[in-house]
Coordinates of C-alpha atoms and ligand atoms in Angstrom, one line a residue:
M27 CA -4.3 -12.7 29.7
C28 CA -4.7 -9.1 28.6
G29 CA -7.6 -7.2 30.1
I30 CA -10.2 -5.2 28.2
V31 CA -12.6 -2.6 29.5
G32 CA -15.1 -0.3 27.9
Y33 CA -17.6 2.3 29.0
I34 CA -20.4 4.3 27.4
G35 CA -22.8 6.4 29.4
T36 CA -23.3 9.7 31.3
Q37 CA -20.1 9.8 33.2
Q38 CA -16.5 10.7 32.3
A39 CA -15.1 7.4 30.9
A40 CA -11.4 7.7 31.7
P41 CA -11.5 7.3 35.6
L42 CA -13.9 4.4 35.2
L43 CA -11.7 2.7 32.6
L44 CA -8.6 3.1 34.8
E45 CA -10.4 1.7 37.8
G46 CA -11.5 -1.3 35.7
L47 CA -8.0 -1.8 34.3
A48 CA -6.5 -1.8 37.8
R49 CA -8.9 -4.7 38.6
L50 CA -7.8 -6.6 35.6
E51 CA -4.1 -6.1 35.9
H52 CA -3.5 -9.7 37.0
R53 CA -4.3 -10.7 33.4
G54 CA -1.3 -8.8 32.1
Y55 CA 0.6 -5.9 33.4
D56 CA 3.4 -4.8 31.1
S57 CA 1.7 -1.9 29.5
A58 CA -1.7 -0.2 29.5
G59 CA -3.8 2.3 27.6
V60 CA -7.1 4.0 27.2
A61 CA -9.0 5.8 24.4
V62 CA -11.9 8.1 24.9
L63 CA -14.3 9.6 22.4
G64 CA -15.4 13.1 23.3
S65 CA -16.2 16.4 21.7
G66 CA -12.7 16.8 20.5
G67 CA -12.7 13.4 18.7
L68 CA -10.7 10.3 19.7
K69 CA -7.9 10.7 22.3
V70 CA -5.5 7.9 23.1
A71 CA -3.1 7.6 26.0
K72 CA -0.9 4.5 26.4
R73 CA 2.4 3.5 27.8
A74 CA 4.6 0.7 29.0
G75 CA 4.3 0.0 32.7
R76 CA 1.5 -0.4 35.1
V77 CA -2.0 1.1 35.1
R78 CA -0.9 3.5 37.9
D79 CA 1.8 4.9 35.6
L80 CA -0.8 5.4 32.9
A81 CA -3.1 7.2 35.3
D82 CA -0.3 9.4 36.6
G83 CA 0.6 10.4 33.1
L84 CA -2.9 11.0 31.7
P85 CA -3.3 14.4 30.1
K86 CA -5.5 16.9 32.1
R87 CA -8.0 17.3 29.2
F88 CA -9.0 13.7 28.5
G89 CA -12.8 14.1 28.5
G90 CA -15.3 11.8 26.8
K91 CA -18.2 9.6 27.9
I92 CA -17.3 6.7 25.6
G93 CA -14.0 4.8 26.0
I94 CA -12.1 1.6 25.8
G95 CA -9.0 0.4 27.7
H96 CA -6.5 -2.4 27.8
T97 CA -3.8 -3.9 30.0
R98 CA -1.3 -6.0 28.1
W99 CA 0.8 -9.2 28.4
A100 CA 3.2 -8.9 25.5
T101 CA 3.0 -11.4 22.6
H102 CA 3.8 -9.6 19.4
G103 CA 6.5 -7.1 20.1
P104 CA 8.1 -5.9 23.3
A105 CA 6.3 -4.1 26.1
N106 CA 6.8 -0.5 24.9
D107 CA 4.6 2.5 24.5
A108 CA 4.0 1.9 20.8
N109 CA 2.9 -1.7 21.3
A110 CA 0.5 -0.8 24.1
H111 CA -3.2 -0.9 23.2
P112 CA -5.4 0.8 22.0
H113 CA -4.3 0.8 18.4
T114 CA -5.6 3.2 15.8
D115 CA -5.6 3.7 12.1
E116 CA -3.3 6.4 10.6
A117 CA -6.0 9.1 10.9
A118 CA -6.7 8.0 14.5
R119 CA -10.5 7.8 13.9
V120 CA -10.8 4.2 15.0
A121 CA -9.4 2.7 18.2
V122 CA -9.2 -1.1 18.9
V123 CA -8.3 -3.1 22.0
H124 CA -7.7 -6.8 21.6
N125 CA -7.2 -9.9 23.6
G126 CA -6.0 -13.0 21.7
I127 CA -3.7 -13.7 18.8
I128 CA -4.2 -13.0 15.1
D129 CA -2.4 -15.9 13.4
N130 CA -2.2 -14.3 10.0
A131 CA -1.0 -10.9 11.2
A132 CA 2.3 -11.1 9.4
A133 CA 0.6 -11.5 6.0
L134 CA -2.0 -8.8 6.8
R135 CA 0.8 -6.4 8.0
A136 CA 2.7 -7.0 4.7
E137 CA -0.4 -6.4 2.7
L138 CA -1.1 -3.1 4.5
A139 CA 2.5 -2.0 4.2
D140 CA 2.4 -2.7 0.4
D141 CA -0.6 -0.4 0.2
G142 CA 1.5 2.3 1.7
I143 CA 0.2 2.2 5.3
V144 CA 2.8 3.0 7.9
L145 CA 2.4 0.6 10.8
A146 CA 3.0 2.2 14.2
S147 CA 3.6 -0.9 16.2
D148 CA 4.8 -4.5 16.1
T149 CA 1.5 -5.9 17.1
D150 CA -1.0 -8.2 15.5
T151 CA -3.9 -6.0 16.8
E152 CA -2.9 -2.9 14.8
V153 CA -4.0 -4.6 11.5
L154 CA -7.6 -4.6 12.8
A155 CA -7.6 -0.9 13.2
H156 CA -6.4 -0.4 9.7
L157 CA -8.7 -3.0 8.2
I158 CA -11.8 -1.4 9.9
A159 CA -10.7 2.1 8.8
R160 CA -10.3 1.0 5.2
S161 CA -13.6 -0.8 4.9
G162 CA -16.2 1.1 2.8
A163 CA -19.2 -0.5 4.4
A164 CA -22.0 1.7 5.6
T165 CA -22.2 0.7 9.3
L166 CA -19.5 0.3 11.9
E167 CA -20.7 -3.2 12.5
Q168 CA -20.3 -4.2 8.9
R169 CA -16.8 -2.6 8.8
I170 CA -15.8 -4.6 11.8
A171 CA -17.4 -7.8 10.5
E172 CA -15.5 -7.3 7.2
A173 CA -12.2 -6.8 9.0
L174 CA -12.8 -9.9 11.3
G175 CA -13.6 -11.9 8.2
R176 CA -10.0 -11.4 7.1
V177 CA -8.5 -12.4 10.4
E178 CA -7.6 -15.9 11.5
G179 CA -7.1 -16.5 15.2
T180 CA -8.6 -15.6 18.5
Y181 CA -10.0 -12.3 19.7
G182 CA -12.0 -10.4 22.2
I183 CA -12.2 -6.9 20.9
A184 CA -13.7 -3.5 21.7
V185 CA -13.8 -0.8 19.1
A186 CA -14.6 3.0 19.3
H187 CA -14.9 5.0 16.1
A188 CA -15.0 8.8 15.9
D189 CA -17.6 8.7 13.0
F190 CA -20.0 6.6 15.2
P191 CA -19.9 8.6 18.5
D192 CA -23.0 6.9 20.0
R193 CA -21.6 3.4 20.3
L194 CA -19.0 0.8 21.1
V195 CA -18.8 -2.4 19.2
V196 CA -17.4 -5.6 20.7
A197 CA -16.8 -9.1 19.4
R198 CA -15.6 -12.4 20.6
N199 CA -13.9 -15.4 19.2
G200 CA -12.1 -17.4 21.9
S201 CA -11.4 -14.6 24.4
P202 CA -14.0 -13.6 26.9
L203 CA -16.2 -10.5 26.6
I204 CA -18.8 -9.5 29.1
I205 CA -21.3 -6.6 28.8
G206 CA -22.5 -5.1 32.1
V207 CA -25.8 -3.2 32.1
G208 CA -26.1 -0.1 34.3
D209 CA -28.5 2.7 34.6
R210 CA -28.2 4.7 31.3
E211 CA -24.7 3.4 31.1
M212 CA -23.0 0.2 29.9
H213 CA -19.7 -1.4 30.8
V214 CA -17.6 -3.9 28.9
A215 CA -14.9 -6.2 30.4
S216 CA -13.0 -9.3 29.6
D217 CA -13.5 -10.4 33.2
L218 CA -16.3 -10.0 35.8
A219 CA -13.6 -8.5 38.2
A220 CA -13.8 -5.2 36.3
L221 CA -17.6 -5.0 36.3
V222 CA -19.0 -6.1 39.7
R223 CA -18.4 -2.8 41.4
Y224 CA -20.8 -1.2 38.9
T225 CA -23.3 -3.9 38.0
T226 CA -24.1 -7.6 38.4
T227 CA -26.5 -7.6 35.4
V228 CA -24.3 -9.0 32.7
A229 CA -24.3 -10.8 29.3
H230 CA -21.5 -13.1 28.2
L231 CA -20.9 -13.0 24.5
D232 CA -20.4 -16.4 22.7
D233 CA -17.7 -17.2 20.3
G234 CA -18.6 -15.7 16.9
E235 CA -20.8 -13.1 18.4
M236 CA -20.7 -9.3 18.1
A237 CA -22.6 -6.6 20.0
T238 CA -23.4 -2.9 19.5
I239 CA -23.5 -1.1 22.8
T240 CA -25.1 2.3 23.3
A241 CA -25.7 4.1 26.6
G242 CA -29.2 2.7 26.6
G243 CA -28.7 -1.0 25.8
F244 CA -27.1 -3.5 23.5
T245 CA -27.9 -5.7 20.5
T246 CA -26.1 -8.8 19.5
Y247 CA -25.4 -10.5 16.2
S248 CA -23.7 -13.7 15.1
L249 CA -20.8 -13.4 12.7
G250 CA -21.7 -15.9 10.0
R251 CA -19.6 -16.4 6.9
L252 CA -21.6 -16.7 3.7
E253 CA -20.1 -19.7 1.9
A254 CA -21.1 -18.5 -1.6
T255 CA -19.5 -15.1 -1.4
G256 CA -17.0 -15.5 1.5
R257 CA -18.5 -12.4 3.0
T258 CA -19.3 -12.1 6.7
E259 CA -22.9 -11.5 7.5
L260 CA -24.5 -10.3 10.6
M261 CA -27.5 -12.1 11.9
A262 CA -29.3 -10.8 15.0
T263 CA -29.1 -13.0 18.1
D264 CA -31.3 -12.8 21.2
R265 CA -28.8 -12.5 24.0
R266 CA -30.2 -11.1 27.2
A267 CA -28.4 -9.9 30.3
K268 CA -28.7 -11.9 33.5
E269 CA -28.1 -11.3 37.2
V270 CA -24.9 -13.0 38.5
D271 CA -24.8 -13.9 42.2
I272 CA -21.4 -12.4 43.1
D273 CA -20.2 -10.5 46.1
P274 CA -18.1 -7.6 44.9
A275 CA -16.0 -7.9 48.0
A276 CA -14.7 -11.2 46.6
Y277 CA -12.6 -9.0 44.2
D278 CA -11.0 -6.9 46.9
A279 CA -7.9 -7.8 48.9
G280 CA -9.4 -6.2 52.0
D281 CA -6.9 -5.9 54.8
H282 CA -4.4 -8.3 53.2
D283 CA -1.2 -7.1 51.7
S284 CA -1.9 -9.2 48.6
F285 CA -4.6 -11.3 47.0
M286 CA -2.4 -14.3 47.4
H287 CA -2.5 -13.9 51.2
K288 CA -6.2 -13.4 51.2
E289 CA -6.7 -16.4 49.0
L290 CA -4.3 -18.6 51.1
L291 CA -6.4 -17.9 54.2
E292 CA -9.7 -18.4 52.3
Q293 CA -8.8 -22.1 51.7
P294 CA -10.6 -23.7 54.6
A295 CA -13.9 -22.1 53.7
R296 CA -13.5 -22.7 50.0
A297 CA -12.5 -26.3 50.6
E298 CA -15.8 -26.7 52.5
A299 CA -17.6 -25.2 49.5
V300 CA -16.2 -27.7 47.0
L301 CA -17.1 -30.6 49.2
R302 CA -20.6 -29.4 50.2
G303 CA -23.3 -31.7 49.0
R304 CA -20.9 -34.0 47.2
L305 CA -20.0 -36.5 49.9
D306 CA -22.3 -39.5 50.4
D307 CA -21.4 -41.1 53.7
R308 CA -24.1 -43.7 53.6
F309 CA -22.6 -45.4 50.5
G310 CA -19.1 -44.1 51.1
T311 CA -18.9 -42.4 47.7
G312 CA -18.8 -39.1 45.9
H313 CA -21.9 -37.5 44.6
L314 CA -20.8 -35.5 41.5
G315 CA -23.9 -34.6 39.6
G316 CA -22.2 -32.6 36.8
L317 CA -20.2 -35.5 35.4
N318 CA -23.1 -36.5 33.0
L319 CA -21.9 -40.1 33.3
D320 CA -24.1 -42.9 34.7
A321 CA -22.8 -45.8 36.7
R322 CA -22.5 -48.0 33.6
E323 CA -20.4 -45.4 31.8
L324 CA -18.3 -44.9 34.9
R325 CA -17.6 -48.6 35.0
G326 CA -16.7 -48.6 31.3
I327 CA -13.7 -46.2 31.9
R328 CA -10.5 -48.1 31.4
R329 CA -8.0 -45.2 31.6
V330 CA -7.9 -41.6 32.7
K331 CA -5.8 -38.9 31.0
I332 CA -5.5 -35.6 32.8
L333 CA -4.7 -32.4 30.9
G334 CA -3.7 -29.0 32.4
C335 CA -1.0 -26.4 32.5
G336 CA 1.3 -25.1 35.3
S337 CA -0.1 -25.8 38.7
A338 CA -3.2 -27.4 37.1
Y339 CA -0.8 -30.0 35.6
Y340 CA 0.9 -30.7 38.9
V341 CA -2.4 -31.2 40.7
G342 CA -3.3 -33.4 37.8
Q343 CA -0.4 -35.6 38.7
M344 CA -1.7 -35.7 42.3
G345 CA -5.1 -36.6 40.8
A346 CA -3.7 -39.4 38.7
S347 CA -2.2 -41.0 41.7
L348 CA -5.5 -40.7 43.6
L349 CA -7.3 -42.4 40.7
E350 CA -4.8 -45.2 40.5
E351 CA -4.8 -45.9 44.2
L352 CA -8.5 -45.6 44.9
A353 CA -10.2 -46.6 41.6
R354 CA -7.3 -48.8 40.3
I355 CA -7.7 -47.1 36.9
P356 CA -4.5 -46.4 35.0
A357 CA -4.2 -42.6 35.0
D358 CA -1.6 -40.1 34.1
A359 CA -1.4 -36.3 33.7
E360 CA 0.2 -34.5 30.8
P361 CA 0.8 -30.8 30.1
A362 CA -2.1 -29.8 27.9
S363 CA 0.3 -27.5 26.0
E364 CA 2.1 -30.6 24.6
F365 CA -0.8 -32.9 24.1
R366 CA -2.2 -32.0 20.8
Y367 CA 1.2 -31.7 19.1
R368 CA 2.0 -35.4 19.3
N369 CA -1.0 -36.6 17.4
P370 CA -2.4 -38.2 20.6
I371 CA -4.2 -41.5 20.4
V372 CA -7.7 -40.9 21.7
E373 CA -9.5 -43.9 23.0
H374 CA -13.2 -44.2 23.6
D375 CA -12.9 -45.9 27.0
T376 CA -10.5 -43.2 28.3
L377 CA -11.9 -40.4 30.4
Y378 CA -10.2 -37.2 29.7
V379 CA -10.1 -34.6 32.4
A380 CA -9.3 -31.0 31.7
V381 CA -8.1 -29.0 34.8
S382 CA -8.1 -25.2 34.7
Q383 CA -8.8 -22.5 37.3
S384 CA -9.6 -19.9 34.7
G385 CA -11.3 -22.1 32.2
E386 CA -9.5 -20.0 29.6
T387 CA -6.0 -21.4 29.2
I388 CA -5.8 -21.8 25.5
D389 CA -3.5 -24.8 25.6
T390 CA -6.0 -26.6 27.7
L391 CA -8.9 -25.6 25.6
L392 CA -7.2 -26.7 22.4
A393 CA -6.3 -30.0 24.0
V394 CA -10.0 -30.5 24.9
Q395 CA -11.0 -29.8 21.3
E396 CA -8.4 -32.2 20.0
V397 CA -9.9 -35.0 22.2
Q398 CA -13.4 -34.2 21.2
R399 CA -12.5 -34.0 17.5
K400 CA -11.3 -37.6 17.8
G401 CA -14.4 -38.7 19.5
G402 CA -13.2 -38.7 23.1
R403 CA -15.2 -37.6 26.2
V404 CA -13.8 -34.8 28.4
I405 CA -14.9 -33.6 31.8
G406 CA -13.6 -30.3 33.3
L407 CA -12.4 -29.4 36.7
V408 CA -12.9 -25.7 36.3
N409 CA -13.3 -22.8 38.7
V410 CA -14.8 -20.0 36.5
V411 CA -18.4 -20.8 35.8
G412 CA -19.4 -20.4 32.2
S413 CA -15.8 -20.0 31.0
A414 CA -14.7 -21.4 27.6
I415 CA -13.5 -24.7 28.9
A416 CA -16.5 -25.1 31.2
R417 CA -18.7 -24.7 28.1
Q418 CA -16.6 -26.9 25.9
V419 CA -16.5 -30.0 28.0
D420 CA -19.1 -32.8 28.2
G421 CA -19.5 -32.5 32.0
G422 CA -17.5 -31.6 35.0
I423 CA -16.9 -30.5 38.5
Y424 CA -17.0 -26.8 39.4
L425 CA -14.4 -25.9 42.0
H426 CA -16.3 -23.2 43.9
A427 CA -13.1 -21.6 45.0
G428 CA -14.5 -18.1 44.3
P429 CA -12.6 -15.5 42.3
E430 CA -8.8 -16.2 42.3
V431 CA -6.8 -13.1 41.4
A432 CA -3.2 -13.8 42.5
V433 CA -1.2 -15.3 39.6
A434 CA 0.0 -18.1 41.9
S435 CA -2.9 -20.4 42.4
T436 CA -3.7 -21.5 45.9
K437 CA -7.3 -22.1 46.8
A438 CA -8.3 -23.2 43.3
L439 CA -5.5 -25.8 43.4
T440 CA -6.6 -27.1 46.7
N441 CA -10.1 -27.5 45.4
M442 CA -8.8 -29.2 42.3
F443 CA -7.2 -31.8 44.5
L444 CA -10.4 -32.3 46.5
A445 CA -12.4 -32.6 43.3
F446 CA -10.0 -35.3 42.1
A447 CA -10.4 -37.1 45.5
M448 CA -14.1 -37.1 45.2
L449 CA -13.9 -38.3 41.6
A450 CA -11.5 -41.1 42.5
V451 CA -13.8 -42.3 45.4
Q452 CA -16.8 -42.2 43.1
L453 CA -15.0 -44.1 40.3
G454 CA -13.5 -46.5 42.9
R455 CA -16.9 -47.3 44.4
V456 CA -18.3 -48.6 41.2
R457 CA -15.3 -50.8 41.0
D458 CA -13.2 -52.4 43.8
L459 CA -13.2 -49.7 46.5
S460 CA -15.0 -51.1 49.6
I461 CA -17.7 -49.2 51.3
A462 CA -15.5 -49.1 54.4
D463 CA -12.7 -47.5 52.4
G464 CA -15.1 -45.2 50.7
R465 CA -16.4 -44.0 54.1
R466 CA -12.8 -43.8 55.5
L467 CA -12.0 -41.4 52.6
I468 CA -15.2 -39.4 52.9
A469 CA -14.5 -38.9 56.6
G470 CA -10.9 -37.9 55.7
L471 CA -12.1 -35.3 53.2
T472 CA -14.5 -33.9 55.7
R473 CA -11.6 -33.2 58.0
I474 CA -9.5 -31.4 55.4
P475 CA -10.9 -27.8 55.8
E476 CA -10.2 -27.8 59.5
Q477 CA -6.7 -29.3 59.0
V478 CA -5.9 -26.7 56.3
D479 CA -6.8 -24.1 58.8
Q480 CA -4.4 -25.7 61.3
V481 CA -1.5 -25.5 58.8
L482 CA -2.4 -21.9 58.1
A483 CA -2.4 -21.1 61.8
T484 CA 1.4 -21.9 61.8
E485 CA 2.1 -19.0 59.3
A486 CA 4.4 -17.2 61.7
E487 CA 6.7 -20.3 62.1
L488 CA 6.6 -20.9 58.3
A489 CA 7.6 -17.3 57.7
V490 CA 10.8 -18.0 59.7
V491 CA 11.7 -21.0 57.6
A492 CA 10.8 -19.0 54.4
K493 CA 13.3 -16.3 55.4
R494 CA 16.0 -18.9 55.5
L495 CA 15.1 -20.3 52.1
A496 CA 14.8 -16.9 50.5
E497 CA 18.6 -16.5 51.1
A498 CA 19.4 -19.3 48.7
E499 CA 19.8 -18.7 45.0
N500 CA 19.1 -22.4 44.2
L501 CA 16.9 -24.9 46.0
F502 CA 15.7 -28.5 45.5
F503 CA 12.2 -29.7 46.3
V504 CA 12.1 -33.5 46.6
G505 CA 9.4 -36.1 47.2
R506 CA 8.5 -39.6 46.2
V507 CA 5.4 -41.1 44.6
R508 CA 2.5 -39.2 46.2
G509 CA 5.0 -36.6 47.4
F510 CA 6.6 -36.0 44.1
P511 CA 3.9 -33.8 42.5
V512 CA 3.8 -32.0 45.9
A513 CA 7.5 -31.2 45.4
R514 CA 6.8 -30.1 41.8
E515 CA 4.0 -27.8 42.8
G516 CA 6.1 -26.5 45.7
A517 CA 9.0 -25.7 43.4
Q518 CA 6.6 -24.1 40.9
K519 CA 5.1 -21.8 43.5
F520 CA 8.5 -20.9 44.9
K521 CA 10.1 -20.0 41.5
E522 CA 6.9 -18.2 40.3
I523 CA 6.9 -15.6 43.0
S524 CA 10.4 -15.6 44.6
Y525 CA 12.3 -15.9 41.3
R526 CA 14.7 -18.3 43.0
H527 CA 15.8 -21.3 41.0
A528 CA 13.7 -24.1 42.6
E529 CA 14.0 -27.5 41.0
A530 CA 11.8 -30.5 41.8
Y531 CA 13.2 -34.1 41.8
Q532 CA 12.1 -37.5 42.9
T533 CA 14.0 -38.1 46.2
S534 CA 15.0 -41.5 44.8
E535 CA 16.6 -39.8 41.7
L536 CA 18.9 -37.5 43.6
K537 CA 21.7 -39.9 43.8
H538 CA 21.5 -40.4 40.0
G539 CA 22.7 -36.9 39.3
P540 CA 21.5 -33.9 41.2
L541 CA 23.4 -34.9 44.4
A542 CA 26.4 -33.3 42.6
L543 CA 24.8 -29.9 43.2
I544 CA 24.1 -30.3 46.9
S545 CA 26.2 -28.0 49.1
P546 CA 25.7 -25.8 52.1
E547 CA 24.4 -23.1 49.8
V548 CA 21.7 -25.3 48.3
P549 CA 18.8 -26.1 50.6
T550 CA 16.4 -29.0 50.0
V551 CA 12.8 -28.9 50.9
A552 CA 11.9 -32.6 51.4
I553 CA 8.4 -34.0 51.4
V554 CA 8.5 -36.9 53.9
P555 CA 5.0 -38.1 54.9
D556 CA 4.6 -40.9 57.4
D557 CA 3.8 -43.5 54.7
E558 CA 5.3 -46.7 53.3
L559 CA 8.4 -44.8 52.1
V560 CA 9.3 -42.9 55.2
E561 CA 12.4 -44.9 56.0
R562 CA 13.8 -44.7 52.5
N563 CA 13.0 -41.0 52.5
V564 CA 14.8 -40.4 55.7
A565 CA 17.8 -42.4 54.4
A566 CA 18.0 -40.0 51.4
L567 CA 17.9 -37.1 53.8
H568 CA 21.1 -38.4 55.4
E569 CA 22.7 -38.5 52.0
I570 CA 21.9 -34.8 51.5
A571 CA 23.0 -33.9 55.0
A572 CA 26.3 -35.8 54.5
R573 CA 27.1 -33.4 51.7
G574 CA 26.3 -30.3 53.9
G575 CA 22.9 -29.6 52.3
P576 CA 20.5 -27.8 54.6
L577 CA 17.1 -29.5 54.9
V578 CA 13.6 -28.3 55.5
V579 CA 11.5 -31.3 56.1
V580 CA 7.7 -31.3 55.6
T581 CA 6.4 -34.3 57.5
H582 CA 4.1 -35.6 60.2
A583 CA 4.5 -35.5 63.9
G584 CA 6.2 -38.6 65.2
V585 CA 8.4 -39.2 62.2
D586 CA 11.8 -39.7 63.7
L587 CA 14.5 -37.8 61.9
G588 CA 17.1 -38.9 64.5
D589 CA 20.5 -37.2 64.3
L590 CA 19.4 -35.0 61.5
E591 CA 17.6 -32.8 64.0
R592 CA 20.5 -32.4 66.3
P593 CA 22.3 -29.1 66.1
G594 CA 24.4 -29.2 62.9
G595 CA 22.6 -32.3 61.8
G596 CA 21.2 -30.8 58.6
V597 CA 17.6 -30.0 59.4
V598 CA 17.1 -26.2 59.5
G599 CA 13.4 -26.4 59.5
R600 CA 10.8 -29.0 60.3
I601 CA 7.1 -28.6 59.4
D602 CA 4.6 -31.1 60.7
V603 CA 1.3 -31.2 58.9
P604 CA -1.9 -32.9 60.4
R605 CA -2.4 -36.5 59.7
N606 CA -5.3 -37.7 57.5
E607 CA -5.7 -40.7 55.3
R608 CA -2.5 -41.4 53.4
E609 CA -4.1 -41.0 50.0
L610 CA -5.1 -37.4 51.0
D611 CA -1.7 -36.4 52.4
P612 CA -0.6 -34.5 49.2
I613 CA -2.9 -31.5 49.8
L614 CA -2.0 -31.1 53.4
L615 CA 1.7 -31.3 52.5
T616 CA 1.2 -28.7 49.8
I617 CA -0.4 -25.9 51.9
P618 CA 2.8 -25.1 53.9
L619 CA 4.8 -24.9 50.6
Q620 CA 2.3 -22.2 49.4
V621 CA 3.0 -20.3 52.6
L622 CA 6.8 -20.7 52.3
A623 CA 6.7 -19.3 48.7
Y624 CA 4.5 -16.4 49.8
H625 CA 6.8 -15.4 52.7
A626 CA 10.0 -15.9 50.6
A627 CA 8.6 -13.5 48.0
L628 CA 7.5 -11.1 50.7
E629 CA 11.0 -11.2 52.3
L630 CA 12.5 -10.5 48.9
G631 CA 10.2 -7.6 48.3
H632 CA 8.5 -8.9 45.2
D633 CA 5.1 -8.0 43.8
I634 CA 3.5 -11.1 45.0
D635 CA 0.3 -11.0 43.0
K636 CA 1.9 -10.0 39.7
P637 CA 5.2 -11.9 39.3
R638 CA 7.4 -10.8 36.5
N639 CA 6.7 -12.1 33.0
L640 CA 3.6 -14.1 34.0
A641 CA -0.1 -13.6 33.8
K642 CA -3.1 -15.2 35.5
S643 CA -4.7 -16.8 32.5
V644 CA -2.7 -17.6 29.4
T645 CA -5.0 -17.2 26.4
V646 CA -2.3 -17.5 23.8
E647 CA -0.4 -20.6 22.7
Ligands
G6P258 C1 -0.6 -19.7 34.0 C2 -0.4 -19.3 35.4 C3 -0.3 -20.5 36.3 C4 -1.4 -21.4 36.1 C5 -1.6 -21.8 34.6 C6 -2.8 -22.6 34.4 O1 0.5 -20.2 33.5 O2 0.7 -18.4 35.5 O3 -0.2 -20.1 37.6 O4 -1.2 -22.6 36.9 O5 -1.7 -20.6 33.8 O6 -4.0 -21.8 34.6 P1 -5.4 -22.4 34.6 O7 -6.3 -21.1 34.7 O8 -5.7 -23.1 33.4 O9 -5.6 -23.2 35.8

């Protein structure tokens, strides 16, 4: 959430900053701004709207070979020009861009106002610019350290100062900051996406670390607080840049109209990647090396608690049901955003699983820390290597989905499910799951990539159904047991990008309330796998059809919907997904729902990758 870029080198900074910001826009896209330091001093341009609006309105003379930029997701104050970053002091000598939240901003703002400073924005970030400007310390680094010493909260910041025109200073506490090393030039970004076009030699700052960046290199320090004096001290650290193995094309949408479409179609290949080397057919088990748990520890697990937000929470519910069915361990998922506020009971024989594509979601990170504070053990299902959650957990499973840019998660979610399935098989096999069942599931998992491809091959037919659904203002998504989290994720995806009101319900609960809302204007997408519940599910469909509710049924070939499929019978769309093992049904039932959401949003003309009010990774509480 919020994107930061910086540049120092031999080229004009502004075009490079704007290019970098465009690549970070999925992290926040309500306003943007840049500041450059050139012969005429510090110049700032910022405005509400997208990066392209900023680029269009940039003054002709905006020269400078040092600069910082920001794309924002509003927290403190609305998305207007004044609240856009960079923020400066009154004399406009220091410019700051910031990602994160300053918790004591209100107190600091009041203190500054009492001293006669006129604050130009409603933001928490602006206080940093004033605090740095007011510091009397000799070096820029000391001034920033002093300012940061006053601040409580999280930050990734980049600072340019007119009195120190040979450097940028960056610091991190909770929000990512990466330095990219070029040839007589250096880049800064909060996400690799903005760097990989220029360099793959990068250094990730740690929490509590600061760096001075000049055109020729960088030096790092840790921000230590001296207990005796309360002053912040800088101690040199030895951080070196390393090569990252990333294909810059992974950050381009290529021929696709959106990243979401590209990422949807990447799923078969990415699913193979998460399974590769992790399936042991001989013993019918998973082979997850990163868990850092031996067989004895695995056997000692009495309960599993899964924590995640948004789609990661819904796939966590799918994971919980896999764990209960295959490993017979009581498991449940809970929104990470709620967890730590109810003083959770943390038990030593519970395995906590944090699920996050970005590895940055602050609610999930704080939930992990809460568990660890109370002595619990947490593993992570994380996509972004080296991200905050990946570093915080005690072990885990990387998802290998590749960079996911669209806000609506597709390929990462699919790989989360597959990671849960492997974990459930592995936990099951040190308990009651038979070798035959283990092998059955391993074989099923092996078939998934090809079957995902088969579903995606029906995109044109799904687009027709999506068009029909896009007409409705309100929709239900219903499913039971394994199918219920599928319905929840389907509704989430649909509402995120189509802005239609999509509500998920257990099919069994319809008659206890929501049936009152069923009418010819309210379609229901029903998840009806060919499992133990198929007859009951079909009976519920009749109840909906009898009230005139149109039905889209996501099911398996051979499931007999009888009269419902006759003209006027209720079914307006039928989607058959390939059969696999029943336990693995949820992911194959989910794929068409992703495609439906995508095509509904396309039909409605929405910005698919950047749905209103949302951001890809939410790094504030
Ligand atoms: C945001 C996104 C959701 C995503 C959730 C969790 O709310 O808009 O699409 O599911 O964060 O993200 P994570 O990176 O932790 O999986």
